[in-house]
């Protein structure tokens, strides 16, 4: 029997009658994610998903690394399968984990017996296999309390499986099981993290970026596309909607009070994002806003910006410290790209003294100087769409 990958499901196991739908979506996401690495058979049994290569051409190492970015998996491991027989299990454990046993000072065996028809209990299996492994590796002591290496044995429906410690998975819910949302994606640190966090809850994402050429450069746009590309292993295929925003910003600068510029700009972003969301059947907007981090992120400012949207605005970073956001950005691999020194539209025409606590009625009065609907329609008509797939 060949090596396989075992995936342990996370929150899906808590679902009731609709659990199968979540499981099928997770399987589909896994299949799509590992497709570049060859042909695999992927199926679910007893809350575990099995990934088996169909032939010797399949790149099991590549698939194993790729699976770490699939939401819905709490842990995963590469394992060796063998017949459900004590001696066969022992022989496979000695062969498969020999290098790890020789490199460890101590070990123990842990067994899970999902197949209750197997004639030996979990404790009996662990004792039998552990005893013979101790004889085979005399320099590795048995330590049932704090072992350096844990030998895992799983006796399941189809076979027995041997593996060492599983890796933590990406967690969360399978993307596509909790609806879809538009995420406002800038070139900064925060919005890629907020996009990742909402995708982790099973939400399919449509990223929207506001581009103000020539005030922002083509390099700045490419930076955002690269950020979206870095998110595709987690989010699946993405279509970045790039909205031309120059005309709107120039109109605001010419016709509105300077201290309200940022708030009015953000309100246009919300209006346009909502239109894109409704057109695509999305149910929410996602932003990287963090309470008190900027002038547009006070409570009153956020009240003014979200007032133009009928959709809920999700702000996963609202209570985070900046240091916490940076740690997450580093963990998902977006930080180094986010800090590249290219401007984005939020830095264009920045007011010298932005109003920290705007009043909604005052903002609405200031907007009367603008043909809001025409500006929104013009921006929507000029959208550029960039489609991204994993591995491109």
mmCIF file of C-alpha atoms in Angstrom:
data_model
loop_
_atom_site.group_PDB
_atom_site.id
_atom_site.type_symbol
_atom_site.label_atom_id
_atom_site.label_comp_id
_atom_site.label_asym_id
_atom_site.label_seq_id
_atom_site.Cartn_x
_atom_site.Cartn_y
_atom_site.Cartn_z
ATOM 1 C CA UNK A 1 0.000 0.000 0.000
ATOM 2 C CA UNK A 2 1.247 3.492 -0.887
ATOM 3 C CA UNK A 3 1.558 6.684 1.116
ATOM 4 C CA UNK A 4 -1.560 8.804 1.400
ATOM 5 C CA UNK A 5 -2.594 12.057 3.063
ATOM 6 C CA UNK A 6 -5.159 12.079 5.858
ATOM 7 C CA UNK A 7 -7.112 15.295 6.477
ATOM 8 C CA UNK A 8 -9.021 15.860 9.703
ATOM 9 C CA UNK A 9 -12.091 18.043 9.385
ATOM 10 C CA UNK A 10 -12.659 20.971 11.736
ATOM 11 C CA UNK A 11 -16.004 22.575 12.559
ATOM 12 C CA UNK A 12 -17.738 20.597 9.833
ATOM 13 C CA UNK A 13 -18.077 17.635 12.198
ATOM 14 C CA UNK A 14 -20.400 19.731 14.368
ATOM 15 C CA UNK A 15 -22.890 20.250 11.553
ATOM 16 C CA UNK A 16 -26.148 18.365 11.537
ATOM 17 C CA UNK A 17 -28.189 17.223 8.565
ATOM 18 C CA UNK A 18 -26.367 19.559 6.174
ATOM 19 C CA UNK A 19 -22.922 18.282 7.123
ATOM 20 C CA UNK A 20 -22.574 16.310 3.891
ATOM 21 C CA UNK A 21 -22.876 19.508 1.859
ATOM 22 C CA UNK A 22 -20.014 21.114 3.793
ATOM 23 C CA UNK A 23 -17.939 17.964 3.370
ATOM 24 C CA UNK A 24 -18.520 17.821 -0.368
ATOM 25 C CA UNK A 25 -17.500 21.467 -0.719
ATOM 26 C CA UNK A 26 -14.303 20.790 1.214
ATOM 27 C CA UNK A 27 -13.499 17.827 -1.017
ATOM 28 C CA UNK A 28 -14.073 19.970 -4.121
ATOM 29 C CA UNK A 29 -11.766 22.668 -2.736
ATOM 30 C CA UNK A 30 -9.055 20.106 -1.971
ATOM 31 C CA UNK A 31 -9.344 18.592 -5.459
ATOM 32 C CA UNK A 32 -9.019 22.030 -7.058
ATOM 33 C CA UNK A 33 -6.065 22.990 -4.860
ATOM 34 C CA UNK A 34 -4.008 19.847 -5.579
ATOM 35 C CA UNK A 35 -4.883 19.560 -9.267
ATOM 36 C CA UNK A 36 -1.499 20.988 -10.394
ATOM 37 C CA UNK A 37 0.254 18.081 -8.659
ATOM 38 C CA UNK A 38 -1.300 15.183 -10.544
ATOM 39 C CA UNK A 39 -4.246 12.816 -10.327
ATOM 40 C CA UNK A 40 -5.600 11.958 -6.872
ATOM 41 C CA UNK A 41 -8.583 10.120 -5.472
ATOM 42 C CA UNK A 42 -10.184 12.250 -2.736
ATOM 43 C CA UNK A 43 -12.991 10.882 -0.569
ATOM 44 C CA UNK A 44 -14.379 11.088 2.974
ATOM 45 C CA UNK A 45 -14.961 8.400 5.604
ATOM 46 C CA UNK A 46 -15.598 8.812 9.335
ATOM 47 C CA UNK A 47 -14.834 12.571 9.524
ATOM 48 C CA UNK A 48 -11.536 12.063 7.688
ATOM 49 C CA UNK A 49 -10.716 12.972 4.101
ATOM 50 C CA UNK A 50 -8.361 10.660 2.237
ATOM 51 C CA UNK A 51 -6.073 11.856 -0.546
ATOM 52 C CA UNK A 52 -4.612 8.972 -2.527
ATOM 53 C CA UNK A 53 -2.354 9.310 -5.601
ATOM 54 C CA UNK A 54 -3.807 7.514 -8.617
ATOM 55 C CA UNK A 55 -0.392 6.792 -10.109
ATOM 56 C CA UNK A 56 3.334 7.217 -9.531
ATOM 57 C CA UNK A 57 3.348 10.501 -11.489
ATOM 58 C CA UNK A 58 1.427 12.324 -8.756
ATOM 59 C CA UNK A 59 3.523 14.731 -6.672
ATOM 60 C CA UNK A 60 2.478 13.790 -3.132
ATOM 61 C CA UNK A 61 4.987 16.197 -1.576
ATOM 62 C CA UNK A 62 3.604 19.134 -3.547
ATOM 63 C CA UNK A 63 0.013 18.199 -2.753
ATOM 64 C CA UNK A 64 0.860 17.866 0.932
ATOM 65 C CA UNK A 65 2.275 21.400 1.093
ATOM 66 C CA UNK A 66 -0.642 22.838 -0.882
ATOM 67 C CA UNK A 67 -3.256 21.334 1.430
ATOM 68 C CA UNK A 68 -1.983 23.525 4.275
ATOM 69 C CA UNK A 69 -3.814 26.527 2.778
ATOM 70 C CA UNK A 70 -7.235 24.873 2.395
ATOM 71 C CA UNK A 71 -9.774 26.175 4.904
ATOM 72 C CA UNK A 72 -11.899 23.578 6.694
ATOM 73 C CA UNK A 73 -9.033 21.271 7.693
ATOM 74 C CA UNK A 74 -7.950 21.234 11.341
ATOM 75 C CA UNK A 75 -4.904 18.987 10.809
ATOM 76 C CA UNK A 76 -3.328 16.842 8.126
ATOM 77 C CA UNK A 77 -0.619 14.243 7.896
ATOM 78 C CA UNK A 78 1.194 12.055 5.440
ATOM 79 C CA UNK A 79 0.620 8.437 6.384
ATOM 80 C CA UNK A 80 1.473 4.899 5.306
ATOM 81 C CA UNK A 81 -1.334 2.397 4.867
ATOM 82 C CA UNK A 82 -1.097 -1.287 5.696
ATOM 83 C CA UNK A 83 -3.365 -4.287 6.357
ATOM 84 C CA UNK A 84 -5.298 -4.367 9.648
ATOM 85 C CA UNK A 85 -3.035 -6.871 11.359
ATOM 86 C CA UNK A 86 -0.853 -6.270 14.433
ATOM 87 C CA UNK A 87 2.319 -7.604 12.871
ATOM 88 C CA UNK A 88 1.705 -5.729 9.606
ATOM 89 C CA UNK A 89 1.110 -2.519 11.555
ATOM 90 C CA UNK A 90 4.290 -3.031 13.561
ATOM 91 C CA UNK A 91 6.377 -3.744 10.474
ATOM 92 C CA UNK A 92 4.996 -0.663 8.723
ATOM 93 C CA UNK A 93 5.677 1.564 11.751
ATOM 94 C CA UNK A 94 9.281 0.345 11.999
ATOM 95 C CA UNK A 95 9.832 0.827 8.265
ATOM 96 C CA UNK A 96 7.956 4.111 7.776
ATOM 97 C CA UNK A 97 9.103 5.938 10.894
ATOM 98 C CA UNK A 98 12.567 4.395 11.190
ATOM 99 C CA UNK A 99 14.479 7.626 10.510
ATOM 100 C CA UNK A 100 12.376 9.590 12.991
ATOM 101 C CA UNK A 101 12.784 6.873 15.639
ATOM 102 C CA UNK A 102 16.556 6.894 15.234
ATOM 103 C CA UNK A 103 16.598 10.684 15.580
ATOM 104 C CA UNK A 104 14.431 10.793 18.724
ATOM 105 C CA UNK A 105 15.488 10.207 22.310
ATOM 106 C CA UNK A 106 12.066 8.973 23.431
ATOM 107 C CA UNK A 107 8.727 7.876 21.947
ATOM 108 C CA UNK A 108 5.310 6.501 22.654
ATOM 109 C CA UNK A 109 2.543 4.968 20.545
ATOM 110 C CA UNK A 110 -0.987 6.393 20.412
ATOM 111 C CA UNK A 111 -3.762 4.456 18.700
ATOM 112 C CA UNK A 112 -7.237 5.377 17.489
ATOM 113 C CA UNK A 113 -9.460 2.445 16.611
ATOM 114 C CA UNK A 114 -12.311 3.758 14.464
ATOM 115 C CA UNK A 115 -13.056 0.227 13.252
ATOM 116 C CA UNK A 116 -14.694 -1.199 16.349
ATOM 117 C CA UNK A 117 -14.791 -4.658 14.741
ATOM 118 C CA UNK A 118 -11.001 -4.899 14.986
ATOM 119 C CA UNK A 119 -10.357 -7.520 17.723
ATOM 120 C CA UNK A 120 -7.806 -5.506 19.739
ATOM 121 C CA UNK A 121 -8.391 -2.361 21.787
ATOM 122 C CA UNK A 122 -6.465 0.863 21.269
ATOM 123 C CA UNK A 123 -4.411 0.222 24.418
ATOM 124 C CA UNK A 124 -3.567 -3.329 23.321
ATOM 125 C CA UNK A 125 -2.430 -2.115 19.894
ATOM 126 C CA UNK A 126 -0.248 0.617 21.418
ATOM 127 C CA UNK A 127 1.346 -1.795 23.874
ATOM 128 C CA UNK A 128 2.035 -4.465 21.259
ATOM 129 C CA UNK A 129 3.463 -2.127 18.619
ATOM 130 C CA UNK A 130 5.328 -0.008 21.183
ATOM 131 C CA UNK A 131 6.993 -3.027 22.723
ATOM 132 C CA UNK A 132 8.319 -4.318 19.425
ATOM 133 C CA UNK A 133 9.431 -0.843 18.302
ATOM 134 C CA UNK A 134 11.354 -0.441 21.567
ATOM 135 C CA UNK A 135 13.179 -3.687 20.781
ATOM 136 C CA UNK A 136 13.910 -2.516 17.222
ATOM 137 C CA UNK A 137 15.269 0.878 18.330
ATOM 138 C CA UNK A 138 17.203 0.257 21.544
ATOM 139 C CA UNK A 139 18.558 3.820 21.732
ATOM 140 C CA UNK A 140 15.053 5.337 21.806
ATOM 141 C CA UNK A 141 13.407 5.138 25.222
ATOM 142 C CA UNK A 142 9.716 4.705 25.912
ATOM 143 C CA UNK A 143 8.236 7.811 27.560
ATOM 144 C CA UNK A 144 4.441 7.906 27.804
ATOM 145 C CA UNK A 145 4.378 11.341 29.472
ATOM 146 C CA UNK A 146 6.673 13.671 27.475
ATOM 147 C CA UNK A 147 7.920 11.784 24.430
ATOM 148 C CA UNK A 148 9.987 13.478 21.760
ATOM 149 C CA UNK A 149 8.168 11.442 19.084
ATOM 150 C CA UNK A 150 4.596 10.178 19.041
ATOM 151 C CA UNK A 151 3.897 7.250 16.734
ATOM 152 C CA UNK A 152 0.264 7.493 15.628
ATOM 153 C CA UNK A 153 -1.697 4.430 14.575
ATOM 154 C CA UNK A 154 -5.212 4.654 13.169
ATOM 155 C CA UNK A 155 -7.254 1.531 12.535
ATOM 156 C CA UNK A 156 -9.996 2.635 10.165
ATOM 157 C CA UNK A 157 -12.561 1.097 7.828
ATOM 158 C CA UNK A 158 -10.342 0.331 4.850
ATOM 159 C CA UNK A 159 -6.891 -0.136 6.381
ATOM 160 C CA UNK A 160 -4.563 0.747 9.220
ATOM 161 C CA UNK A 161 -2.450 3.889 8.957
ATOM 162 C CA UNK A 162 0.861 4.856 10.549
ATOM 163 C CA UNK A 163 2.144 8.411 10.836
ATOM 164 C CA UNK A 164 3.999 10.838 13.067
ATOM 165 C CA UNK A 165 2.668 14.141 14.436
ATOM 166 C CA UNK A 166 0.092 15.808 12.165
ATOM 167 C CA UNK A 167 0.515 19.380 11.005
ATOM 168 C CA UNK A 168 -1.997 22.051 12.042
ATOM 169 C CA UNK A 169 -4.349 22.837 9.169
ATOM 170 C CA UNK A 170 -5.675 26.220 8.071
ATOM 171 C CA UNK A 171 -8.827 25.718 10.179
ATOM 172 C CA UNK A 172 -12.048 27.578 9.539
ATOM 173 C CA UNK A 173 -14.779 26.558 7.119
ATOM 174 C CA UNK A 174 -14.544 25.519 3.452
ATOM 175 C CA UNK A 175 -14.623 28.551 1.165
ATOM 176 C CA UNK A 176 -18.020 28.757 -0.490
ATOM 177 C CA UNK A 177 -20.088 27.379 2.398
ATOM 178 C CA UNK A 178 -20.980 30.720 3.994
ATOM 179 C CA UNK A 179 -21.948 32.886 1.056
ATOM 180 C CA UNK A 180 -19.899 35.534 -0.709
ATOM 181 C CA UNK A 181 -18.721 39.066 -0.008
ATOM 182 C CA UNK A 182 -16.917 41.970 -1.636
ATOM 183 C CA UNK A 183 -13.637 42.823 0.093
ATOM 184 C CA UNK A 184 -12.132 46.290 -0.301
ATOM 185 C CA UNK A 185 -8.489 45.482 -1.064
ATOM 186 C CA UNK A 186 -5.937 48.286 -0.813
ATOM 187 C CA UNK A 187 -2.177 47.971 -1.021
ATOM 188 C CA UNK A 188 -1.719 48.170 2.742
ATOM 189 C CA UNK A 189 -1.163 45.628 5.479
ATOM 190 C CA UNK A 190 -4.688 45.436 6.871
ATOM 191 C CA UNK A 191 -7.050 44.623 4.009
ATOM 192 C CA UNK A 192 -5.285 41.412 2.830
ATOM 193 C CA UNK A 193 -5.453 40.139 6.419
ATOM 194 C CA UNK A 194 -9.148 40.983 6.759
ATOM 195 C CA UNK A 195 -9.809 39.276 3.402
ATOM 196 C CA UNK A 196 -8.006 36.151 4.592
ATOM 197 C CA UNK A 197 -9.926 36.113 7.890
ATOM 198 C CA UNK A 198 -13.350 36.310 6.240
ATOM 199 C CA UNK A 199 -12.412 33.683 3.654
ATOM 200 C CA UNK A 200 -11.435 31.467 6.588
ATOM 201 C CA UNK A 201 -15.058 31.570 7.722
ATOM 202 C CA UNK A 202 -16.114 29.969 4.443
ATOM 203 C CA UNK A 203 -16.886 33.141 2.481
ATOM 204 C CA UNK A 204 -16.151 33.397 -1.221
ATOM 205 C CA UNK A 205 -14.377 36.701 -1.879
ATOM 206 C CA UNK A 206 -14.562 39.272 -4.680
ATOM 207 C CA UNK A 207 -11.725 41.783 -4.137
ATOM 208 C CA UNK A 208 -12.337 45.393 -5.183
ATOM 209 C CA UNK A 209 -9.485 47.863 -5.601
ATOM 210 C CA UNK A 210 -9.810 51.603 -6.242
ATOM 211 C CA UNK A 211 -7.178 52.919 -8.646
ATOM 212 C CA UNK A 212 -6.415 56.614 -9.193
ATOM 213 C CA UNK A 213 -4.119 56.866 -12.181
ATOM 214 C CA UNK A 214 -1.956 58.954 -12.670
ATOM 215 C CA UNK A 215 -1.869 59.833 -8.951
ATOM 216 C CA UNK A 216 -1.258 56.145 -8.273
ATOM 217 C CA UNK A 217 1.072 54.231 -10.565
ATOM 218 C CA UNK A 218 0.778 51.019 -12.549
ATOM 219 C CA UNK A 219 3.305 49.571 -10.100
ATOM 220 C CA UNK A 220 0.854 50.297 -7.273
ATOM 221 C CA UNK A 221 -1.882 48.423 -9.140
ATOM 222 C CA UNK A 222 0.425 45.474 -9.803
ATOM 223 C CA UNK A 223 1.240 45.397 -6.096
ATOM 224 C CA UNK A 224 -2.436 44.903 -5.251
ATOM 225 C CA UNK A 225 -2.801 42.214 -7.911
ATOM 226 C CA UNK A 226 0.191 40.458 -6.363
ATOM 227 C CA UNK A 227 -1.468 40.656 -2.933
ATOM 228 C CA UNK A 228 -4.576 39.047 -4.423
ATOM 229 C CA UNK A 229 -2.387 36.392 -6.024
ATOM 230 C CA UNK A 230 -0.859 35.615 -2.623
ATOM 231 C CA UNK A 231 -4.385 35.157 -1.241
ATOM 232 C CA UNK A 232 -5.558 32.728 -3.944
ATOM 233 C CA UNK A 233 -4.155 29.595 -2.244
ATOM 234 C CA UNK A 234 -6.496 30.389 0.669
ATOM 235 C CA UNK A 235 -9.438 31.955 -1.178
ATOM 236 C CA UNK A 236 -9.431 29.906 -4.363
ATOM 237 C CA UNK A 237 -9.785 31.602 -7.735
ATOM 238 C CA UNK A 238 -10.285 35.360 -7.497
ATOM 239 C CA UNK A 239 -11.460 38.075 -9.867
ATOM 240 C CA UNK A 240 -10.062 41.445 -8.806
ATOM 241 C CA UNK A 241 -12.357 44.324 -9.765
ATOM 242 C CA UNK A 242 -10.188 47.409 -10.362
ATOM 243 C CA UNK A 243 -12.315 50.551 -10.188
ATOM 244 C CA UNK A 244 -11.149 53.825 -11.819
ATOM 245 C CA UNK A 245 -11.375 56.369 -9.008
ATOM 246 C CA UNK A 246 -9.535 59.444 -10.292
ATOM 247 C CA UNK A 247 -12.575 61.389 -11.497
ATOM 248 C CA UNK A 248 -14.402 60.906 -8.213
ATOM 249 C CA UNK A 249 -11.451 62.069 -6.138
ATOM 250 C CA UNK A 250 -10.901 65.130 -8.309
ATOM 251 C CA UNK A 251 -14.579 66.057 -8.068
ATOM 252 C CA UNK A 252 -14.509 65.730 -4.281
ATOM 253 C CA UNK A 253 -11.356 67.852 -4.093
ATOM 254 C CA UNK A 254 -12.870 70.598 -6.237
ATOM 255 C CA UNK A 255 -16.353 70.745 -4.719
ATOM 256 C CA UNK A 256 -16.322 69.487 -1.101
ATOM 257 C CA UNK A 257 -14.846 70.765 2.189
ATOM 258 C CA UNK A 258 -11.291 69.528 2.616
ATOM 259 C CA UNK A 259 -11.832 68.141 6.118
ATOM 260 C CA UNK A 260 -14.573 65.821 4.793
ATOM 261 C CA UNK A 261 -12.652 64.542 1.789
ATOM 262 C CA UNK A 262 -11.679 61.165 3.280
ATOM 263 C CA UNK A 263 -15.183 60.440 4.593
ATOM 264 C CA UNK A 264 -16.855 61.309 1.283
ATOM 265 C CA UNK A 265 -14.262 59.259 -0.603
ATOM 266 C CA UNK A 266 -14.973 56.251 1.628
ATOM 267 C CA UNK A 267 -18.714 56.672 1.066
ATOM 268 C CA UNK A 268 -18.150 56.432 -2.685
ATOM 269 C CA UNK A 269 -16.107 53.284 -2.146
ATOM 270 C CA UNK A 270 -18.982 51.785 -0.183
ATOM 271 C CA UNK A 271 -21.554 52.739 -2.821
ATOM 272 C CA UNK A 272 -19.520 51.237 -5.645
ATOM 273 C CA UNK A 273 -18.621 48.119 -3.665
ATOM 274 C CA UNK A 274 -22.275 47.546 -2.829
ATOM 275 C CA UNK A 275 -23.235 47.790 -6.507
ATOM 276 C CA UNK A 276 -20.572 45.213 -7.363
ATOM 277 C CA UNK A 277 -21.709 43.025 -4.472
ATOM 278 C CA UNK A 278 -25.376 43.080 -5.460
ATOM 279 C CA UNK A 279 -24.552 42.372 -9.106
ATOM 280 C CA UNK A 280 -22.562 39.294 -8.039
ATOM 281 C CA UNK A 281 -25.058 38.073 -5.455
ATOM 282 C CA UNK A 282 -22.820 38.910 -2.498
ATOM 283 C CA UNK A 283 -24.264 39.379 0.963
ATOM 284 C CA UNK A 284 -21.745 41.665 2.705
ATOM 285 C CA UNK A 285 -18.847 44.079 2.357
ATOM 286 C CA UNK A 286 -15.497 43.475 4.069
ATOM 287 C CA UNK A 287 -13.024 46.169 5.091
ATOM 288 C CA UNK A 288 -9.696 46.244 6.915
ATOM 289 C CA UNK A 289 -10.837 49.035 9.224
ATOM 290 C CA UNK A 290 -9.411 49.069 12.727
ATOM 291 C CA UNK A 291 -10.997 51.257 15.406
ATOM 292 C CA UNK A 292 -9.041 54.465 15.954
ATOM 293 C CA UNK A 293 -6.203 53.607 13.579
ATOM 294 C CA UNK A 294 -6.957 56.463 11.159
ATOM 295 C CA UNK A 295 -9.213 59.520 10.878
ATOM 296 C CA UNK A 296 -11.715 57.547 8.796
ATOM 297 C CA UNK A 297 -11.860 54.778 11.398
ATOM 298 C CA UNK A 298 -13.457 56.503 14.374
ATOM 299 C CA UNK A 299 -16.930 55.299 15.331
ATOM 300 C CA UNK A 300 -18.650 58.377 13.898
ATOM 301 C CA UNK A 301 -16.598 58.213 10.716
ATOM 302 C CA UNK A 302 -17.486 54.560 10.166
ATOM 303 C CA UNK A 303 -21.140 55.362 10.858
ATOM 304 C CA UNK A 304 -21.024 57.956 8.077
ATOM 305 C CA UNK A 305 -19.304 55.660 5.569
ATOM 306 C CA UNK A 306 -21.511 52.618 6.092
ATOM 307 C CA UNK A 307 -24.724 54.688 6.008
ATOM 308 C CA UNK A 308 -24.753 54.509 2.192
ATOM 309 C CA UNK A 309 -24.814 50.690 2.130
ATOM 310 C CA UNK A 310 -27.769 48.412 2.750
ATOM 311 C CA UNK A 311 -25.416 45.434 3.139
ATOM 312 C CA UNK A 312 -23.676 44.546 6.410
ATOM 313 C CA UNK A 313 -20.075 45.744 6.665
ATOM 314 C CA UNK A 314 -17.773 43.114 8.182
ATOM 315 C CA UNK A 315 -14.669 44.445 9.954
ATOM 316 C CA UNK A 316 -12.690 41.447 11.251
ATOM 317 C CA UNK A 317 -9.765 43.619 12.427
ATOM 318 C CA UNK A 318 -11.822 46.151 14.358
ATOM 319 C CA UNK A 319 -10.319 45.364 17.783
ATOM 320 C CA UNK A 320 -6.818 44.256 16.777
ATOM 321 C CA UNK A 321 -3.574 45.971 17.715
ATOM 322 C CA UNK A 322 -1.405 46.832 14.728
ATOM 323 C CA UNK A 323 1.232 44.399 15.943
ATOM 324 C CA UNK A 324 -1.334 41.590 15.838
ATOM 325 C CA UNK A 325 -2.273 42.467 12.273
ATOM 326 C CA UNK A 326 1.381 42.498 11.240
ATOM 327 C CA UNK A 327 1.902 39.045 12.754
ATOM 328 C CA UNK A 328 -1.010 37.682 10.742
ATOM 329 C CA UNK A 329 0.225 39.386 7.581
ATOM 330 C CA UNK A 330 3.605 37.718 8.038
ATOM 331 C CA UNK A 331 1.970 34.346 8.683
ATOM 332 C CA UNK A 332 -0.064 34.414 5.454
ATOM 333 C CA UNK A 333 2.813 35.817 3.401
ATOM 334 C CA UNK A 334 1.423 39.232 2.435
ATOM 335 C CA UNK A 335 3.467 41.516 4.695
ATOM 336 C CA UNK A 336 6.544 41.988 2.510
ATOM 337 C CA UNK A 337 4.416 42.899 -0.494
ATOM 338 C CA UNK A 338 2.170 45.214 1.545
ATOM 339 C CA UNK A 339 5.103 47.335 2.692
ATOM 340 C CA UNK A 340 6.461 47.963 -0.809
ATOM 341 C CA UNK A 341 6.640 51.782 -1.151
ATOM 342 C CA UNK A 342 3.875 52.336 -3.701
ATOM 343 C CA UNK A 343 1.073 54.803 -3.062
ATOM 344 C CA UNK A 344 -2.628 53.959 -3.096
ATOM 345 C CA UNK A 345 -5.701 56.100 -3.641
ATOM 346 C CA UNK A 346 -6.252 56.674 0.085
ATOM 347 C CA UNK A 347 -3.112 58.841 0.134
ATOM 348 C CA UNK A 348 -4.297 61.040 -2.747
ATOM 349 C CA UNK A 349 -5.480 64.542 -1.734
ATOM 350 C CA UNK A 350 -5.220 63.671 1.960
ATOM 351 C CA UNK A 351 -6.727 66.538 3.997
ATOM 352 C CA UNK A 352 -4.390 68.418 6.314
ATOM 353 C CA UNK A 353 -6.926 68.311 9.162
ATOM 354 C CA UNK A 354 -9.462 65.512 8.564
ATOM 355 C CA UNK A 355 -12.631 65.640 10.617
ATOM 356 C CA UNK A 356 -12.424 62.905 13.239
ATOM 357 C CA UNK A 357 -16.055 62.979 14.346
ATOM 358 C CA UNK A 358 -18.130 63.912 11.313
ATOM 359 C CA UNK A 359 -21.865 64.439 11.515
ATOM 360 C CA UNK A 360 -23.841 62.468 8.952
ATOM 361 C CA UNK A 361 -26.148 65.355 8.039
ATOM 362 C CA UNK A 362 -23.143 67.602 7.329
ATOM 363 C CA UNK A 363 -21.543 64.977 5.119
ATOM 364 C CA UNK A 364 -24.784 64.460 3.202
ATOM 365 C CA UNK A 365 -25.125 68.212 2.723
ATOM 366 C CA UNK A 366 -21.570 68.457 1.372
ATOM 367 C CA UNK A 367 -22.256 65.658 -1.124
ATOM 368 C CA UNK A 368 -25.078 67.664 -2.719
ATOM 369 C CA UNK A 369 -22.401 69.478 -4.711
ATOM 370 C CA UNK A 370 -21.653 66.193 -6.534
ATOM 371 C CA UNK A 371 -23.588 64.208 -9.120
ATOM 372 C CA UNK A 372 -23.211 61.059 -7.038
ATOM 373 C CA UNK A 373 -25.154 58.655 -9.246
ATOM 374 C CA UNK A 374 -23.389 59.728 -12.431
ATOM 375 C CA UNK A 375 -19.961 59.421 -10.840
ATOM 376 C CA UNK A 376 -20.762 55.945 -9.487
ATOM 377 C CA UNK A 377 -22.097 54.778 -12.866
ATOM 378 C CA UNK A 378 -19.038 56.118 -14.680
ATOM 379 C CA UNK A 379 -16.710 54.278 -12.310
ATOM 380 C CA UNK A 380 -18.638 51.023 -12.668
ATOM 381 C CA UNK A 381 -18.512 51.278 -16.461
ATOM 382 C CA UNK A 382 -14.721 51.543 -16.386
ATOM 383 C CA UNK A 383 -13.950 48.519 -14.198
ATOM 384 C CA UNK A 384 -11.004 46.342 -15.203
ATOM 385 C CA UNK A 385 -11.214 42.703 -14.143
ATOM 386 C CA UNK A 386 -8.167 40.535 -13.434
ATOM 387 C CA UNK A 387 -8.809 36.817 -12.973
ATOM 388 C CA UNK A 388 -6.374 34.840 -10.853
ATOM 389 C CA UNK A 389 -5.972 31.087 -10.353
ATOM 390 C CA UNK A 390 -3.764 29.218 -7.906
ATOM 391 C CA UNK A 391 -0.358 28.603 -9.426
ATOM 392 C CA UNK A 392 -0.555 31.292 -12.106
#
